[in-house]
Amino acid sequence: MSYLAKSDPEIANIIEKERLRQTNGLELIASENLVSRAVLEAMGSIMTNKYAEGYPGKRYYGGCEFHDEAENLARDRLKKLFGAQHANVQAHSGTQANMAVYFAFMNLGDTLMSMKLTQGGHLSHGAPVSFTGKFYKIAQYGVDPKTEMLDYGVIAEMARREKPKMLVCGASAYPRTIDFRAFQEIADEVGAYCMADIAHIAGLCATGIHPNSVNVVNFTTTTTHKTLRGPRGGAIMCNSEYSPAIDKAIFPGMQGGPLMHTITAKAVCFEEALKPAFKEYNKQIVKNAKVLAETLMNNGLRLVSGGTDNHLMLLDFTAQEITGLEAETALCRAGITVNKNTIPNETKSPFVTSGLRVGTPAVTSRGMKEAEMRNIGNWIAKVVKDIHNEAKIKEVSQQVTAMSSKFPLYPEI
Ligand SMILES: *Cc1c(COP(=O)(O)O)cnc(C)c1O
């Protein structure tokens, strides 16, 4: 950062403050992660200097030969990682990956069936405030009110009634395994396409820790920056028969020039994900989540669905009579970054909520294991059970900083 510090000290200072925040705190936001230095370098490279509209071998600009090489590598590595026939790595984000699938295979006004945002789904799956809620007719399923898990019988019944053009599965706040095959079977029965949005669990799917959706459902979309631990961005995988429509929907359908520095960094991320260490990393994410969940429950806190199969868990504070917002605020002051989240039988607004989403990908990237998870679980319980106790928050905050200092973000920096 030596050039930036000279040319723009104001911004350099902001970046330094953020570096300290990331270093001293504990990042438990389930959708976040810490990329490798190699990914950081690729993202901050001169690959950003180029327009490369089009696809490898078919560009609208000259001088793209090395960008072709980088994008081809990114596509091939992603295909290898998931066993996919086709990969598009140009989507600027997870939302745009989803948009491309909808634009390619739906007409405006068609029915899209998906998981409700307040039950764990994503904005881009049909929320009224998203383009999806404006362009399509939306039918939404939730979780079973008792088990707080997906009930495939109920989803099948709804699909028969609603006859969607696109059945979407995948979630932002669902702590349990998703049966992609069951979703594709429901879609087949009612003549719908099936899209799995594995944004959160992509790393687990790539390493076989969660079942893979590729070659099971028609389309798989993902982000590259969550459990996959790459740069911020999106990607789409499908069989070859769908590839022309998907590629056209991304460019020229809805994007201009691809972010070539990001695509280059995606290639680096996918190569890292192909290595055995990435599987070990994802195993540890799940082990850590299990230990954290047990610790929280042993402290008398309730988890939605009674636990977790993946990298995240949802705390329900109804019994503690505190809100998700209050818990989020107090924990952030203790150096534990989390986000408030609606829970399945939510009675409060999305700005307040009764729950909290907690995930282990980022702390696992720092090398934390079961012992640290027990500490974190006990600290969370301590804070949320006595939310107005300033002395306790301060005490936890000191313990957080002390533990964090043993796990540097980037040891070489
Ligand atoms: C995070 C997420 C996305 C969107 O990603 P952006 O890159 O923020 O647009 C899409 N779907 C699901 C299920 C997600 O969790």
PDB file of C-alpha atoms in Angstrom, residues 26-307:
ATOM      1  CA  LEU A  26     -13.914 -12.064  15.071  1.00  0.00           C
ATOM      2  CA  GLU A  27     -15.771 -12.257  11.772  1.00  0.00           C
ATOM      3  CA  LEU A  28     -18.774 -14.521  12.184  1.00  0.00           C
ATOM      4  CA  ILE A  29     -20.926 -13.223   9.342  1.00  0.00           C
ATOM      5  CA  ALA A  30     -21.801 -16.448   7.535  1.00  0.00           C
ATOM      6  CA  SER A  31     -21.486 -14.970   4.025  1.00  0.00           C
ATOM      7  CA  GLU A  32     -18.012 -13.525   4.534  1.00  0.00           C
ATOM      8  CA  ASN A  33     -14.535 -14.955   4.210  1.00  0.00           C
ATOM      9  CA  LEU A  34     -10.871 -13.944   3.926  1.00  0.00           C
ATOM     10  CA  VAL A  35      -9.207 -14.449   0.562  1.00  0.00           C
ATOM     11  CA  SER A  36      -5.628 -15.627   0.136  1.00  0.00           C
ATOM     12  CA  ARG A  37      -2.816 -13.215  -0.648  1.00  0.00           C
ATOM     13  CA  ALA A  38      -2.606 -14.764  -4.119  1.00  0.00           C
ATOM     14  CA  VAL A  39      -6.260 -13.884  -4.760  1.00  0.00           C
ATOM     15  CA  LEU A  40      -5.643 -10.368  -3.426  1.00  0.00           C
ATOM     16  CA  GLU A  41      -2.694  -9.894  -5.766  1.00  0.00           C
ATOM     17  CA  ALA A  42      -4.608 -11.095  -8.821  1.00  0.00           C
ATOM     18  CA  MET A  43      -7.514  -8.794  -7.958  1.00  0.00           C
ATOM     19  CA  GLY A  44      -5.263  -5.791  -7.560  1.00  0.00           C
ATOM     20  CA  SER A  45      -3.378  -6.493 -10.778  1.00  0.00           C
ATOM     21  CA  ILE A  46      -3.100  -4.796 -14.181  1.00  0.00           C
ATOM     22  CA  MET A  47      -5.707  -7.239 -15.512  1.00  0.00           C
ATOM     23  CA  THR A  48      -8.151  -4.451 -14.536  1.00  0.00           C
ATOM     24  CA  ASN A  49      -6.867  -2.304 -17.431  1.00  0.00           C
ATOM     25  CA  LYS A  50      -8.627  -4.162 -20.234  1.00  0.00           C
ATOM     26  CA  TYR A  51     -11.958  -4.227 -22.027  1.00  0.00           C
ATOM     27  CA  ALA A  52     -12.731  -7.810 -23.030  1.00  0.00           C
ATOM     28  CA  GLU A  53     -16.408  -7.781 -24.089  1.00  0.00           C
ATOM     29  CA  GLY A  54     -17.373 -11.166 -25.466  1.00  0.00           C
ATOM     30  CA  TYR A  55     -15.918 -14.558 -24.570  1.00  0.00           C
ATOM     31  CA  PRO A  56     -12.491 -16.200 -25.103  1.00  0.00           C
ATOM     32  CA  GLY A  57     -11.797 -16.417 -28.866  1.00  0.00           C
ATOM     33  CA  LYS A  58     -14.773 -14.115 -29.655  1.00  0.00           C
ATOM     34  CA  ARG A  59     -13.940 -10.694 -28.233  1.00  0.00           C
ATOM     35  CA  TYR A  60     -15.060  -7.282 -29.428  1.00  0.00           C
ATOM     36  CA  TYR A  61     -11.689  -5.718 -28.557  1.00  0.00           C
ATOM     37  CA  GLY A  62      -8.138  -6.394 -29.721  1.00  0.00           C
ATOM     38  CA  GLY A  63      -5.317  -7.370 -27.385  1.00  0.00           C
ATOM     39  CA  CYS A  64      -7.337  -9.908 -25.404  1.00  0.00           C
ATOM     40  CA  GLU A  65      -5.073 -12.934 -25.925  1.00  0.00           C
ATOM     41  CA  PHE A  66      -3.921 -13.103 -22.298  1.00  0.00           C
ATOM     42  CA  HIS A  67      -7.381 -12.345 -20.997  1.00  0.00           C
ATOM     43  CA  ASP A  68      -8.585 -15.293 -23.071  1.00  0.00           C
ATOM     44  CA  GLU A  69      -5.993 -17.463 -21.344  1.00  0.00           C
ATOM     45  CA  ALA A  70      -7.050 -16.276 -17.893  1.00  0.00           C
ATOM     46  CA  GLU A  71     -10.788 -16.688 -18.539  1.00  0.00           C
ATOM     47  CA  ASN A  72     -10.284 -20.124 -20.126  1.00  0.00           C
ATOM     48  CA  LEU A  73      -8.347 -21.234 -17.069  1.00  0.00           C
ATOM     49  CA  ALA A  74     -11.052 -19.884 -14.765  1.00  0.00           C
ATOM     50  CA  ARG A  75     -13.759 -21.740 -16.718  1.00  0.00           C
ATOM     51  CA  ASP A  76     -11.806 -25.007 -16.953  1.00  0.00           C
ATOM     52  CA  ARG A  77     -10.874 -24.995 -13.289  1.00  0.00           C
ATOM     53  CA  LEU A  78     -14.452 -24.288 -12.200  1.00  0.00           C
ATOM     54  CA  LYS A  79     -15.740 -27.090 -14.465  1.00  0.00           C
ATOM     55  CA  LYS A  80     -13.204 -29.465 -12.954  1.00  0.00           C
ATOM     56  CA  LEU A  81     -14.040 -28.382  -9.414  1.00  0.00           C
ATOM     57  CA  PHE A  82     -17.754 -29.187  -9.755  1.00  0.00           C
ATOM     58  CA  GLY A  83     -17.705 -31.689 -12.645  1.00  0.00           C
ATOM     59  CA  ALA A  84     -19.687 -29.273 -14.822  1.00  0.00           C
ATOM     60  CA  GLN A  85     -20.039 -29.377 -18.613  1.00  0.00           C
ATOM     61  CA  HIS A  86     -20.216 -25.597 -18.913  1.00  0.00           C
ATOM     62  CA  ALA A  87     -19.174 -22.665 -16.761  1.00  0.00           C
ATOM     63  CA  ASN A  88     -19.719 -18.933 -17.124  1.00  0.00           C
ATOM     64  CA  VAL A  89     -17.432 -16.924 -14.839  1.00  0.00           C
ATOM     65  CA  GLN A  90     -18.415 -13.404 -15.966  1.00  0.00           C
ATOM     66  CA  ALA A  91     -21.338 -12.645 -13.641  1.00  0.00           C
ATOM     67  CA  HIS A  92     -20.394  -9.595 -11.570  1.00  0.00           C
ATOM     68  CA  SER A  93     -22.255 -10.978  -8.552  1.00  0.00           C
ATOM     69  CA  GLY A  94     -24.439 -13.794  -7.298  1.00  0.00           C
ATOM     70  CA  THR A  95     -27.546 -11.750  -8.010  1.00  0.00           C
ATOM     71  CA  GLN A  96     -26.468 -11.248 -11.625  1.00  0.00           C
ATOM     72  CA  ALA A  97     -25.771 -14.961 -12.029  1.00  0.00           C
ATOM     73  CA  ASN A  98     -29.374 -15.599 -10.947  1.00  0.00           C
ATOM     74  CA  MET A  99     -30.648 -12.832 -13.213  1.00  0.00           C
ATOM     75  CA  ALA A 100     -28.932 -14.452 -16.207  1.00  0.00           C
ATOM     76  CA  VAL A 101     -30.647 -17.793 -15.580  1.00  0.00           C
ATOM     77  CA  TYR A 102     -34.048 -16.121 -15.241  1.00  0.00           C
ATOM     78  CA  PHE A 103     -33.525 -13.956 -18.348  1.00  0.00           C
ATOM     79  CA  ALA A 104     -32.343 -16.960 -20.363  1.00  0.00           C
ATOM     80  CA  PHE A 105     -35.207 -19.293 -19.521  1.00  0.00           C
ATOM     81  CA  MET A 106     -38.197 -17.244 -18.324  1.00  0.00           C
ATOM     82  CA  ASN A 107     -40.510 -14.665 -19.834  1.00  0.00           C
ATOM     83  CA  LEU A 108     -41.656 -11.632 -17.875  1.00  0.00           C
ATOM     84  CA  GLY A 109     -44.712 -12.591 -15.828  1.00  0.00           C
ATOM     85  CA  ASP A 110     -43.797 -16.304 -15.599  1.00  0.00           C
ATOM     86  CA  THR A 111     -43.961 -17.920 -12.191  1.00  0.00           C
ATOM     87  CA  LEU A 112     -40.821 -18.292 -10.110  1.00  0.00           C
ATOM     88  CA  MET A 113     -41.067 -20.514  -7.062  1.00  0.00           C
ATOM     89  CA  SER A 114     -38.482 -20.169  -4.317  1.00  0.00           C
ATOM     90  CA  MET A 115     -37.774 -19.949  -0.605  1.00  0.00           C
ATOM     91  CA  LYS A 116     -39.126 -16.905   1.189  1.00  0.00           C
ATOM     92  CA  LEU A 117     -36.549 -14.310   2.261  1.00  0.00           C
ATOM     93  CA  THR A 118     -37.759 -14.297   5.869  1.00  0.00           C
ATOM     94  CA  GLN A 119     -37.466 -18.098   6.013  1.00  0.00           C
ATOM     95  CA  GLY A 120     -33.896 -18.181   4.719  1.00  0.00           C
ATOM     96  CA  GLY A 121     -34.139 -17.378   0.989  1.00  0.00           C
ATOM     97  CA  HIS A 122     -32.388 -14.533  -0.867  1.00  0.00           C
ATOM     98  CA  LEU A 123     -33.537 -11.155  -2.218  1.00  0.00           C
ATOM     99  CA  SER A 124     -32.853 -12.295  -5.772  1.00  0.00           C
ATOM    100  CA  HIS A 125     -35.263 -15.216  -5.362  1.00  0.00           C
ATOM    101  CA  GLY A 126     -38.408 -13.106  -5.601  1.00  0.00           C
ATOM    102  CA  ALA A 127     -38.477 -10.476  -2.861  1.00  0.00           C
ATOM    103  CA  PRO A 128     -40.931  -7.673  -3.741  1.00  0.00           C
ATOM    104  CA  VAL A 129     -38.122  -5.078  -3.504  1.00  0.00           C
ATOM    105  CA  SER A 130     -35.909  -7.024  -5.959  1.00  0.00           C
ATOM    106  CA  PHE A 131     -36.264  -7.040  -9.776  1.00  0.00           C
ATOM    107  CA  THR A 132     -37.464 -10.621  -9.386  1.00  0.00           C
ATOM    108  CA  GLY A 133     -40.538  -9.529  -7.437  1.00  0.00           C
ATOM    109  CA  LYS A 134     -41.336  -6.948 -10.103  1.00  0.00           C
ATOM    110  CA  PHE A 135     -40.691  -9.027 -13.251  1.00  0.00           C
ATOM    111  CA  TYR A 136     -42.134 -12.399 -12.253  1.00  0.00           C
ATOM    112  CA  LYS A 137     -45.094 -13.902 -10.493  1.00  0.00           C
ATOM    113  CA  ILE A 138     -43.706 -15.229  -7.226  1.00  0.00           C
ATOM    114  CA  ALA A 139     -44.737 -18.296  -5.248  1.00  0.00           C
ATOM    115  CA  GLN A 140     -42.765 -18.991  -2.103  1.00  0.00           C
ATOM    116  CA  TYR A 141     -42.263 -21.894   0.226  1.00  0.00           C
ATOM    117  CA  GLY A 142     -40.844 -21.798   3.740  1.00  0.00           C
ATOM    118  CA  VAL A 143     -39.724 -24.321   6.304  1.00  0.00           C
ATOM    119  CA  ASP A 144     -41.998 -26.557   8.346  1.00  0.00           C
ATOM    120  CA  PRO A 145     -43.099 -24.503  11.391  1.00  0.00           C
ATOM    121  CA  LYS A 146     -42.297 -27.377  13.783  1.00  0.00           C
ATOM    122  CA  THR A 147     -39.065 -28.913  12.455  1.00  0.00           C
ATOM    123  CA  GLU A 148     -37.903 -25.614  10.884  1.00  0.00           C
ATOM    124  CA  MET A 149     -36.589 -27.693   7.971  1.00  0.00           C
ATOM    125  CA  LEU A 150     -37.672 -28.005   4.330  1.00  0.00           C
ATOM    126  CA  ASP A 151     -40.656 -30.308   3.796  1.00  0.00           C
ATOM    127  CA  TYR A 152     -40.374 -31.665   0.243  1.00  0.00           C
ATOM    128  CA  GLY A 153     -43.937 -33.032   0.274  1.00  0.00           C
ATOM    129  CA  VAL A 154     -45.339 -29.563   0.969  1.00  0.00           C
ATOM    130  CA  ILE A 155     -43.038 -28.005  -1.653  1.00  0.00           C
ATOM    131  CA  ALA A 156     -44.180 -30.572  -4.246  1.00  0.00           C
ATOM    132  CA  GLU A 157     -47.837 -29.812  -3.489  1.00  0.00           C
ATOM    133  CA  MET A 158     -47.215 -26.097  -3.918  1.00  0.00           C
ATOM    134  CA  ALA A 159     -45.393 -26.701  -7.210  1.00  0.00           C
ATOM    135  CA  ARG A 160     -48.351 -28.725  -8.534  1.00  0.00           C
ATOM    136  CA  ARG A 161     -50.675 -25.870  -7.613  1.00  0.00           C
ATOM    137  CA  GLU A 162     -48.505 -22.958  -8.802  1.00  0.00           C
ATOM    138  CA  LYS A 163     -46.965 -24.592 -11.901  1.00  0.00           C
ATOM    139  CA  PRO A 164     -43.767 -22.498 -11.852  1.00  0.00           C
ATOM    140  CA  LYS A 165     -41.548 -22.030 -14.882  1.00  0.00           C
ATOM    141  CA  MET A 166     -38.519 -21.992 -12.564  1.00  0.00           C
ATOM    142  CA  LEU A 167     -38.129 -23.752  -9.229  1.00  0.00           C
ATOM    143  CA  VAL A 168     -35.317 -22.236  -7.183  1.00  0.00           C
ATOM    144  CA  CYS A 169     -33.601 -23.890  -4.254  1.00  0.00           C
ATOM    145  CA  GLY A 170     -30.700 -22.642  -2.172  1.00  0.00           C
ATOM    146  CA  ALA A 171     -30.654 -20.185   0.699  1.00  0.00           C
ATOM    147  CA  SER A 172     -28.815 -17.522   2.661  1.00  0.00           C
ATOM    148  CA  ALA A 173     -29.880 -18.630   6.114  1.00  0.00           C
ATOM    149  CA  TYR A 174     -30.680 -22.334   6.146  1.00  0.00           C
ATOM    150  CA  PRO A 175     -28.504 -24.424   8.480  1.00  0.00           C
ATOM    151  CA  ARG A 176     -29.477 -27.824   7.058  1.00  0.00           C
ATOM    152  CA  THR A 177     -28.612 -30.005   4.061  1.00  0.00           C
ATOM    153  CA  ILE A 178     -30.579 -29.291   0.894  1.00  0.00           C
ATOM    154  CA  ASP A 179     -31.814 -32.245  -1.206  1.00  0.00           C
ATOM    155  CA  PHE A 180     -31.156 -30.971  -4.737  1.00  0.00           C
ATOM    156  CA  ARG A 181     -32.360 -34.210  -6.310  1.00  0.00           C
ATOM    157  CA  ALA A 182     -35.749 -33.853  -4.602  1.00  0.00           C
ATOM    158  CA  PHE A 183     -36.056 -30.316  -6.020  1.00  0.00           C
ATOM    159  CA  GLN A 184     -35.180 -31.421  -9.573  1.00  0.00           C
ATOM    160  CA  GLU A 185     -37.700 -34.274  -9.317  1.00  0.00           C
ATOM    161  CA  ILE A 186     -40.423 -31.822  -8.266  1.00  0.00           C
ATOM    162  CA  ALA A 187     -39.452 -29.506 -11.144  1.00  0.00           C
ATOM    163  CA  ASP A 188     -39.528 -32.416 -13.620  1.00  0.00           C
ATOM    164  CA  GLU A 189     -42.964 -33.464 -12.435  1.00  0.00           C
ATOM    165  CA  VAL A 190     -44.478 -30.017 -13.051  1.00  0.00           C
ATOM    166  CA  GLY A 191     -42.463 -29.192 -16.191  1.00  0.00           C
ATOM    167  CA  ALA A 192     -40.309 -26.511 -14.566  1.00  0.00           C
ATOM    168  CA  TYR A 193     -36.607 -25.765 -14.753  1.00  0.00           C
ATOM    169  CA  CYS A 194     -34.686 -26.177 -11.525  1.00  0.00           C
ATOM    170  CA  MET A 195     -31.992 -23.759 -10.373  1.00  0.00           C
ATOM    171  CA  ALA A 196     -29.814 -24.329  -7.307  1.00  0.00           C
ATOM    172  CA  ASP A 197     -28.252 -21.192  -5.874  1.00  0.00           C
ATOM    173  CA  ILE A 198     -25.346 -22.556  -3.826  1.00  0.00           C
ATOM    174  CA  ALA A 199     -23.853 -19.116  -3.026  1.00  0.00           C
ATOM    175  CA  HIS A 200     -23.350 -19.930   0.647  1.00  0.00           C
ATOM    176  CA  ILE A 201     -22.359 -23.582   0.476  1.00  0.00           C
ATOM    177  CA  ALA A 202     -20.315 -23.664  -2.773  1.00  0.00           C
ATOM    178  CA  GLY A 203     -17.113 -24.666  -0.965  1.00  0.00           C
ATOM    179  CA  LEU A 204     -18.926 -27.484   0.811  1.00  0.00           C
ATOM    180  CA  CYS A 205     -20.487 -28.661  -2.481  1.00  0.00           C
ATOM    181  CA  ALA A 206     -17.170 -28.520  -4.348  1.00  0.00           C
ATOM    182  CA  THR A 207     -15.506 -30.722  -1.740  1.00  0.00           C
ATOM    183  CA  GLY A 208     -18.387 -33.194  -1.355  1.00  0.00           C
ATOM    184  CA  ILE A 209     -19.100 -32.195   2.243  1.00  0.00           C
ATOM    185  CA  HIS A 210     -22.568 -31.105   1.105  1.00  0.00           C
ATOM    186  CA  PRO A 211     -24.106 -32.898  -1.923  1.00  0.00           C
ATOM    187  CA  ASN A 212     -23.180 -31.186  -5.197  1.00  0.00           C
ATOM    188  CA  SER A 213     -26.019 -29.656  -7.235  1.00  0.00           C
ATOM    189  CA  VAL A 214     -24.104 -29.739 -10.526  1.00  0.00           C
ATOM    190  CA  ASN A 215     -25.353 -32.520 -12.840  1.00  0.00           C
ATOM    191  CA  VAL A 216     -28.360 -32.916 -10.545  1.00  0.00           C
ATOM    192  CA  VAL A 217     -30.309 -29.714 -11.259  1.00  0.00           C
ATOM    193  CA  ASN A 218     -30.559 -27.807 -14.564  1.00  0.00           C
ATOM    194  CA  PHE A 219     -28.641 -24.712 -13.447  1.00  0.00           C
ATOM    195  CA  THR A 220     -26.289 -24.014 -10.583  1.00  0.00           C
ATOM    196  CA  THR A 221     -25.459 -20.444  -9.650  1.00  0.00           C
ATOM    197  CA  THR A 222     -23.023 -19.315  -6.999  1.00  0.00           C
ATOM    198  CA  THR A 223     -21.065 -16.477  -5.560  1.00  0.00           C
ATOM    199  CA  THR A 224     -17.304 -16.919  -5.453  1.00  0.00           C
ATOM    200  CA  HIS A 225     -16.680 -15.032  -2.213  1.00  0.00           C
ATOM    201  CA  LYS A 226     -18.422 -17.058   0.493  1.00  0.00           C
ATOM    202  CA  THR A 227     -17.282 -20.598   1.404  1.00  0.00           C
ATOM    203  CA  LEU A 228     -15.480 -20.735  -1.969  1.00  0.00           C
ATOM    204  CA  ARG A 229     -13.115 -18.076  -0.554  1.00  0.00           C
ATOM    205  CA  GLY A 230     -12.474 -16.127  -3.752  1.00  0.00           C
ATOM    206  CA  PRO A 231     -12.984 -12.563  -4.996  1.00  0.00           C
ATOM    207  CA  ARG A 232     -16.466 -11.016  -4.872  1.00  0.00           C
ATOM    208  CA  GLY A 233     -18.364 -12.260  -7.908  1.00  0.00           C
ATOM    209  CA  GLY A 234     -20.718 -14.827  -9.408  1.00  0.00           C
ATOM    210  CA  ALA A 235     -20.632 -17.891 -11.650  1.00  0.00           C
ATOM    211  CA  ILE A 236     -23.071 -20.209 -13.424  1.00  0.00           C
ATOM    212  CA  MET A 237     -22.753 -23.911 -14.253  1.00  0.00           C
ATOM    213  CA  CYS A 238     -24.996 -25.997 -16.500  1.00  0.00           C
ATOM    214  CA  ASN A 239     -25.030 -28.695 -19.168  1.00  0.00           C
ATOM    215  CA  SER A 240     -23.758 -27.777 -22.647  1.00  0.00           C
ATOM    216  CA  GLU A 241     -27.280 -27.670 -24.134  1.00  0.00           C
ATOM    217  CA  TYR A 242     -28.062 -24.595 -21.990  1.00  0.00           C
ATOM    218  CA  SER A 243     -24.733 -22.825 -22.432  1.00  0.00           C
ATOM    219  CA  PRO A 244     -25.510 -20.609 -25.459  1.00  0.00           C
ATOM    220  CA  ALA A 245     -28.584 -19.108 -23.775  1.00  0.00           C
ATOM    221  CA  ILE A 246     -26.765 -18.587 -20.456  1.00  0.00           C
ATOM    222  CA  ASP A 247     -23.732 -16.951 -22.067  1.00  0.00           C
ATOM    223  CA  LYS A 248     -25.929 -14.671 -24.186  1.00  0.00           C
ATOM    224  CA  ALA A 249     -27.979 -13.627 -21.167  1.00  0.00           C
ATOM    225  CA  ILE A 250     -24.816 -12.473 -19.364  1.00  0.00           C
ATOM    226  CA  PHE A 251     -23.247 -10.777 -22.399  1.00  0.00           C
ATOM    227  CA  PRO A 252     -24.649  -8.919 -24.274  1.00  0.00           C
ATOM    228  CA  GLY A 253     -27.901  -9.487 -22.356  1.00  0.00           C
ATOM    229  CA  MET A 254     -27.191  -7.752 -19.088  1.00  0.00           C
ATOM    230  CA  GLN A 255     -23.502  -6.924 -18.666  1.00  0.00           C
ATOM    231  CA  GLY A 256     -20.898  -5.070 -20.663  1.00  0.00           C
ATOM    232  CA  GLY A 257     -17.190  -5.649 -20.167  1.00  0.00           C
ATOM    233  CA  PRO A 258     -16.282  -8.431 -17.767  1.00  0.00           C
ATOM    234  CA  LEU A 259     -14.219  -7.602 -14.663  1.00  0.00           C
ATOM    235  CA  MET A 260     -11.060  -9.300 -15.924  1.00  0.00           C
ATOM    236  CA  HIS A 261      -9.039  -8.711 -12.737  1.00  0.00           C
ATOM    237  CA  THR A 262     -11.832 -10.431 -10.808  1.00  0.00           C
ATOM    238  CA  ILE A 263     -12.061 -13.281 -13.326  1.00  0.00           C
ATOM    239  CA  THR A 264      -8.296 -13.730 -13.032  1.00  0.00           C
ATOM    240  CA  ALA A 265      -8.663 -13.853  -9.243  1.00  0.00           C
ATOM    241  CA  LYS A 266     -11.536 -16.353  -9.654  1.00  0.00           C
ATOM    242  CA  ALA A 267      -9.113 -18.598 -11.579  1.00  0.00           C
ATOM    243  CA  VAL A 268      -6.669 -18.381  -8.655  1.00  0.00           C
ATOM    244  CA  CYS A 269      -9.444 -19.195  -6.172  1.00  0.00           C
ATOM    245  CA  PHE A 270     -10.636 -22.225  -8.182  1.00  0.00           C
ATOM    246  CA  GLU A 271      -7.090 -23.622  -8.352  1.00  0.00           C
ATOM    247  CA  GLU A 272      -6.791 -23.223  -4.589  1.00  0.00           C
ATOM    248  CA  ALA A 273     -10.145 -24.974  -4.189  1.00  0.00           C
ATOM    249  CA  LEU A 274      -8.902 -27.944  -6.238  1.00  0.00           C
ATOM    250  CA  LYS A 275      -6.133 -28.608  -3.713  1.00  0.00           C
ATOM    251  CA  PRO A 276      -6.577 -31.160  -0.888  1.00  0.00           C
ATOM    252  CA  ALA A 277      -6.073 -28.403   1.713  1.00  0.00           C
ATOM    253  CA  PHE A 278      -9.328 -26.785   0.610  1.00  0.00           C
ATOM    254  CA  LYS A 279     -11.264 -29.931   1.447  1.00  0.00           C
ATOM    255  CA  GLU A 280      -9.620 -30.009   4.880  1.00  0.00           C
ATOM    256  CA  TYR A 281     -10.533 -26.350   5.299  1.00  0.00           C
ATOM    257  CA  ASN A 282     -14.197 -27.000   4.469  1.00  0.00           C
ATOM    258  CA  LYS A 283     -14.297 -30.022   6.787  1.00  0.00           C
ATOM    259  CA  GLN A 284     -12.992 -27.789   9.557  1.00  0.00           C
ATOM    260  CA  ILE A 285     -15.667 -25.138   8.789  1.00  0.00           C
ATOM    261  CA  VAL A 286     -18.366 -27.745   9.467  1.00  0.00           C
ATOM    262  CA  LYS A 287     -16.580 -29.208  12.524  1.00  0.00           C
ATOM    263  CA  ASN A 288     -16.219 -25.693  13.924  1.00  0.00           C
ATOM    264  CA  ALA A 289     -19.884 -24.927  13.274  1.00  0.00           C
ATOM    265  CA  LYS A 290     -20.922 -28.100  15.117  1.00  0.00           C
ATOM    266  CA  VAL A 291     -18.794 -27.251  18.173  1.00  0.00           C
ATOM    267  CA  LEU A 292     -19.974 -23.640  18.185  1.00  0.00           C
ATOM    268  CA  ALA A 293     -23.614 -24.791  17.922  1.00  0.00           C
ATOM    269  CA  GLU A 294     -23.171 -27.268  20.792  1.00  0.00           C
ATOM    270  CA  THR A 295     -21.511 -24.639  22.972  1.00  0.00           C
ATOM    271  CA  LEU A 296     -24.332 -22.170  22.373  1.00  0.00           C
ATOM    272  CA  MET A 297     -26.976 -24.805  23.139  1.00  0.00           C
ATOM    273  CA  ASN A 298     -25.101 -25.952  26.268  1.00  0.00           C
ATOM    274  CA  ASN A 299     -25.392 -22.344  27.396  1.00  0.00           C
ATOM    275  CA  GLY A 300     -29.163 -22.612  27.133  1.00  0.00           C
ATOM    276  CA  LEU A 301     -29.569 -20.761  23.828  1.00  0.00           C
ATOM    277  CA  ARG A 302     -31.967 -22.087  21.194  1.00  0.00           C
ATOM    278  CA  LEU A 303     -30.858 -22.796  17.628  1.00  0.00           C
ATOM    279  CA  VAL A 304     -33.381 -22.851  14.789  1.00  0.00           C
ATOM    280  CA  SER A 305     -33.946 -26.518  13.773  1.00  0.00           C
ATOM    281  CA  GLY A 306     -31.892 -27.584  16.801  1.00  0.00           C
ATOM    282  CA  GLY A 307     -28.453 -27.397  15.202  1.00  0.00           C
TER     283      GLY A 307
END
